[in-house]
Coordinates of C-alpha atoms and ligand atoms in Angstrom, one line a residue:
M1 CA 0.0 0.0 0.0
T2 CA 1.3 3.4 -1.1
D3 CA 1.5 6.0 1.7
Y4 CA -0.5 9.2 1.3
S5 CA -0.7 12.3 3.5
S6 CA -4.1 13.1 4.8
L7 CA -3.2 16.8 4.7
L8 CA -2.1 16.7 1.0
T9 CA -5.1 14.6 0.0
T10 CA -7.4 17.5 0.9
I11 CA -5.7 20.0 -1.4
P12 CA -7.4 20.6 -4.7
G13 CA -5.6 20.0 -8.0
V14 CA -2.5 18.1 -6.7
K15 CA -1.6 14.4 -6.7
H16 CA 1.1 13.0 -4.4
G17 CA 2.4 9.8 -3.0
F18 CA 5.2 8.1 -1.1
G19 CA 6.7 5.0 -2.8
N20 CA 7.9 1.7 -1.3
K21 CA 9.4 -1.6 -2.5
S22 CA 6.2 -2.7 -4.3
A23 CA 5.7 0.6 -6.1
L24 CA 8.8 2.7 -6.1
L25 CA 7.0 5.5 -7.9
P26 CA 3.4 5.6 -6.6
A27 CA 0.8 4.6 -9.2
P28 CA -1.0 7.9 -9.4
L29 CA 2.3 9.6 -10.3
Q30 CA 3.5 7.0 -12.9
P31 CA 1.9 8.7 -16.0
F32 CA 4.0 11.7 -15.3
R33 CA 7.4 10.0 -15.0
S34 CA 8.8 11.6 -18.1
T35 CA 8.4 15.1 -16.7
L36 CA 10.7 14.4 -13.7
P37 CA 13.6 16.8 -13.5
E38 CA 17.0 15.4 -14.1
K39 CA 19.0 15.7 -10.9
K40 CA 21.7 14.3 -8.7
Q41 CA 20.9 14.3 -4.9
V42 CA 24.0 15.0 -2.9
H43 CA 22.8 15.5 0.7
G44 CA 23.1 19.3 0.1
T45 CA 20.7 22.2 0.7
R46 CA 20.3 23.5 -2.9
I47 CA 16.6 24.1 -3.9
V48 CA 15.9 24.4 -7.7
D49 CA 13.0 26.3 -9.3
V50 CA 11.5 23.9 -11.9
H51 CA 9.9 25.5 -14.9
Q52 CA 10.1 22.8 -17.6
P53 CA 9.3 19.1 -17.7
A54 CA 12.6 17.0 -17.5
Q55 CA 14.5 20.2 -16.6
P56 CA 18.2 19.5 -16.0
C57 CA 18.8 20.6 -12.3
G58 CA 22.3 19.4 -11.6
E59 CA 23.1 18.7 -8.0
A60 CA 20.1 19.4 -5.9
D61 CA 18.1 18.1 -3.0
G62 CA 15.0 20.3 -3.1
F63 CA 12.6 21.3 -5.8
F64 CA 9.9 24.0 -6.1
T65 CA 7.4 24.7 -8.9
R66 CA 4.2 26.6 -9.7
E67 CA 3.9 24.8 -13.1
P68 CA 1.1 22.3 -13.6
G69 CA 2.1 19.0 -15.2
I70 CA 5.6 18.7 -13.8
L71 CA 6.2 15.9 -11.3
I72 CA 8.8 16.8 -8.7
S73 CA 10.1 14.1 -6.4
V74 CA 13.0 13.0 -4.3
L75 CA 14.5 9.5 -4.0
T76 CA 15.1 8.1 -0.5
A77 CA 16.0 4.9 1.4
D78 CA 16.1 5.9 5.1
C79 CA 16.6 9.6 4.5
L80 CA 13.6 11.8 5.1
P81 CA 11.4 12.9 2.1
V82 CA 9.3 16.0 2.8
I83 CA 6.6 17.1 0.4
F84 CA 5.1 20.6 0.4
S85 CA 2.0 22.3 -1.0
R86 CA 0.5 25.7 -0.9
R87 CA -3.0 25.2 0.6
D88 CA -4.7 26.2 -2.6
G89 CA -2.6 23.8 -4.7
S90 CA -1.0 26.6 -6.7
A91 CA 2.7 25.8 -5.8
I92 CA 4.5 22.7 -4.5
G93 CA 7.9 21.5 -3.3
A94 CA 9.8 18.4 -2.3
V95 CA 13.1 17.9 -0.4
H96 CA 15.4 15.1 0.4
A97 CA 16.6 15.6 4.0
G98 CA 19.0 13.1 5.6
W99 CA 20.6 13.9 8.9
R100 CA 23.1 16.1 7.0
G101 CA 20.4 18.1 5.2
L102 CA 18.5 18.6 8.4
L103 CA 21.7 19.9 10.2
D104 CA 22.8 22.0 7.2
G105 CA 19.3 23.6 6.9
I106 CA 17.5 22.3 3.8
L107 CA 14.1 22.8 5.4
E108 CA 15.1 26.4 6.1
Q109 CA 16.2 26.8 2.5
M110 CA 12.7 25.7 1.3
A111 CA 11.1 28.1 3.7
K112 CA 13.4 30.9 2.3
R113 CA 12.3 30.0 -1.2
I114 CA 8.6 30.1 -0.3
R115 CA 9.1 33.5 1.4
L116 CA 10.5 35.1 -1.7
E117 CA 6.9 35.8 -2.7
D118 CA 4.7 34.1 -0.1
E119 CA 4.4 33.1 3.6
T120 CA 4.9 29.6 5.0
A121 CA 1.6 30.0 6.8
N122 CA -0.1 29.4 3.5
W123 CA 1.7 26.0 3.1
V124 CA 1.5 22.5 4.6
A125 CA 4.1 19.8 4.7
S126 CA 4.1 16.1 4.9
I127 CA 7.0 14.0 6.2
G128 CA 7.3 10.6 4.5
P129 CA 8.7 7.2 5.4
A130 CA 12.3 7.3 6.7
A131 CA 14.6 5.6 9.3
G132 CA 12.6 5.8 12.5
A133 CA 13.7 6.6 16.0
C134 CA 13.1 2.8 16.7
C135 CA 16.0 1.8 14.5
Y136 CA 18.1 4.8 13.5
Q137 CA 21.2 4.3 15.8
V138 CA 24.0 6.7 15.1
N139 CA 27.2 7.7 16.9
E140 CA 27.2 9.7 20.1
E141 CA 29.1 12.6 18.4
L142 CA 26.2 13.1 15.9
I143 CA 23.6 13.1 18.7
T144 CA 25.6 15.7 20.5
R145 CA 25.9 17.9 17.4
F146 CA 22.2 17.9 16.9
Q147 CA 21.6 18.6 20.6
Q148 CA 24.1 21.5 20.5
E149 CA 23.1 23.0 17.2
L150 CA 19.3 22.8 17.4
P151 CA 17.0 24.6 19.9
F152 CA 15.0 21.5 20.7
S153 CA 14.9 19.3 23.8
P154 CA 17.5 16.5 23.9
E155 CA 14.6 14.0 24.3
L156 CA 13.0 15.2 21.1
I157 CA 16.2 14.8 19.1
S158 CA 17.1 11.4 20.7
P159 CA 14.3 9.7 22.6
T160 CA 16.4 6.6 23.1
H161 CA 20.2 6.4 23.8
R162 CA 22.1 7.1 20.5
H163 CA 18.9 6.9 18.4
L164 CA 18.1 9.9 16.2
D165 CA 14.5 10.9 15.5
L166 CA 14.7 12.5 12.1
A167 CA 10.9 13.0 11.7
A168 CA 10.5 14.7 15.1
I169 CA 13.4 17.0 14.3
A170 CA 11.9 17.8 10.9
Q171 CA 8.5 18.4 12.4
A172 CA 9.8 20.7 15.1
K173 CA 11.7 22.7 12.4
L174 CA 8.7 23.0 10.1
K175 CA 6.6 24.2 13.0
A176 CA 9.2 26.8 13.9
L177 CA 9.4 27.9 10.3
G178 CA 5.7 28.7 10.4
F179 CA 4.1 26.1 8.2
A180 CA 0.4 25.9 8.8
A181 CA 0.3 22.2 9.4
V182 CA 2.6 19.2 9.2
D183 CA 1.7 15.5 9.1
H184 CA 3.5 12.1 8.8
A185 CA 2.9 9.5 6.2
G186 CA 4.4 6.0 6.3
S187 CA 6.6 4.4 8.9
C188 CA 10.1 3.2 9.6
T189 CA 12.0 2.2 6.4
I190 CA 14.3 -0.1 8.4
C191 CA 11.8 -2.3 10.3
T192 CA 8.3 -2.0 8.7
L193 CA 7.2 -5.4 7.4
N194 CA 5.1 -5.9 4.4
H195 CA 1.7 -7.3 5.4
D196 CA 0.5 -8.1 1.9
P197 CA 0.7 -11.9 1.5
E198 CA 0.4 -11.4 -2.3
L199 CA 3.8 -9.7 -2.4
P200 CA 7.1 -11.6 -2.1
Q201 CA 9.0 -8.8 -0.2
H202 CA 9.4 -9.3 3.5
F203 CA 10.0 -5.6 4.2
K204 CA 7.8 -2.8 3.0
Y205 CA 10.5 -0.2 2.1
T206 CA 14.0 -0.1 0.6
S207 CA 16.4 0.7 3.4
Y208 CA 20.0 1.7 2.9
R209 CA 20.9 0.7 6.5
R210 CA 19.3 -2.7 6.3
N211 CA 20.8 -3.3 2.9
S212 CA 24.3 -2.3 4.1
H213 CA 24.0 -4.8 7.0
R214 CA 23.0 -7.6 4.6
R215 CA 25.9 -6.8 2.3
E216 CA 28.3 -6.9 5.2
Q217 CA 27.2 -10.5 5.8
D218 CA 26.9 -11.4 2.2
P219 CA 28.9 -9.2 -0.2
S220 CA 27.1 -10.8 -3.2
H221 CA 23.8 -9.3 -2.0
P222 CA 22.6 -6.6 -4.5
G223 CA 22.9 -2.9 -3.5
I224 CA 20.0 -0.5 -3.5
K225 CA 20.9 1.3 -6.8
G226 CA 17.6 1.7 -8.7
R227 CA 15.5 0.6 -5.8
N228 CA 15.1 3.9 -3.8
Q229 CA 11.5 4.9 -3.3
Y230 CA 10.2 8.1 -4.9
S231 CA 8.2 10.6 -3.0
G232 CA 6.5 13.0 -5.3
I233 CA 3.9 15.7 -6.0
I234 CA 2.4 17.3 -9.1
I235 CA 0.0 20.0 -9.9
T236 CA -2.6 18.5 -12.1
G237 CA -4.9 21.6 -12.2
Ligands
ZN301 ZN1 12.2 0.9 12.9

């Protein structure tokens, strides 16, 4: 089952979805695949204005458009996809935010882009499936960096020893940036099981972390290249 945001579902004239192993690109977005911008995600903070279908965007981790008929999306496998829409459906955005992007301020860059001619209070955001606080263990230094650099409680950043809560951090940032509403779609990419008996996959999502562990035990196990899930949104008018 593809994950959808209840917030974005209520917005007129836009289609969106968060992919998983059984549908990397959600079915409602598949007819628009050829309009996807060409880009290389680099865990950076650059946001590109998209004006043309299949626009070459270079290295970029965030996309913004007011143009109907252009699908914008980010590819993830444990990193956090965040999809944005103006409440009237007249403008949309998408960002790829791993821990690096969150620390370096990609959500702030998207807010800055919106504020060039608008207010974030006219926008909503939806946080998609990513490595959850249940599974996302990192080193102590990284937890400390987050706790020192961000103005949130240590428990919000790390509810369990050495586990990072990417979604809670993103949500706190989006609220602080003035977005009208924020919701969550999907669940942990590392541990969520697939409950559809028709499908052969054991896990619901592609996970970089889980795949890396498998490859450590069995170097012949395939990598995740070409298997990242798309989170996307398009103005259909
Ligand atoms: Zn988990």
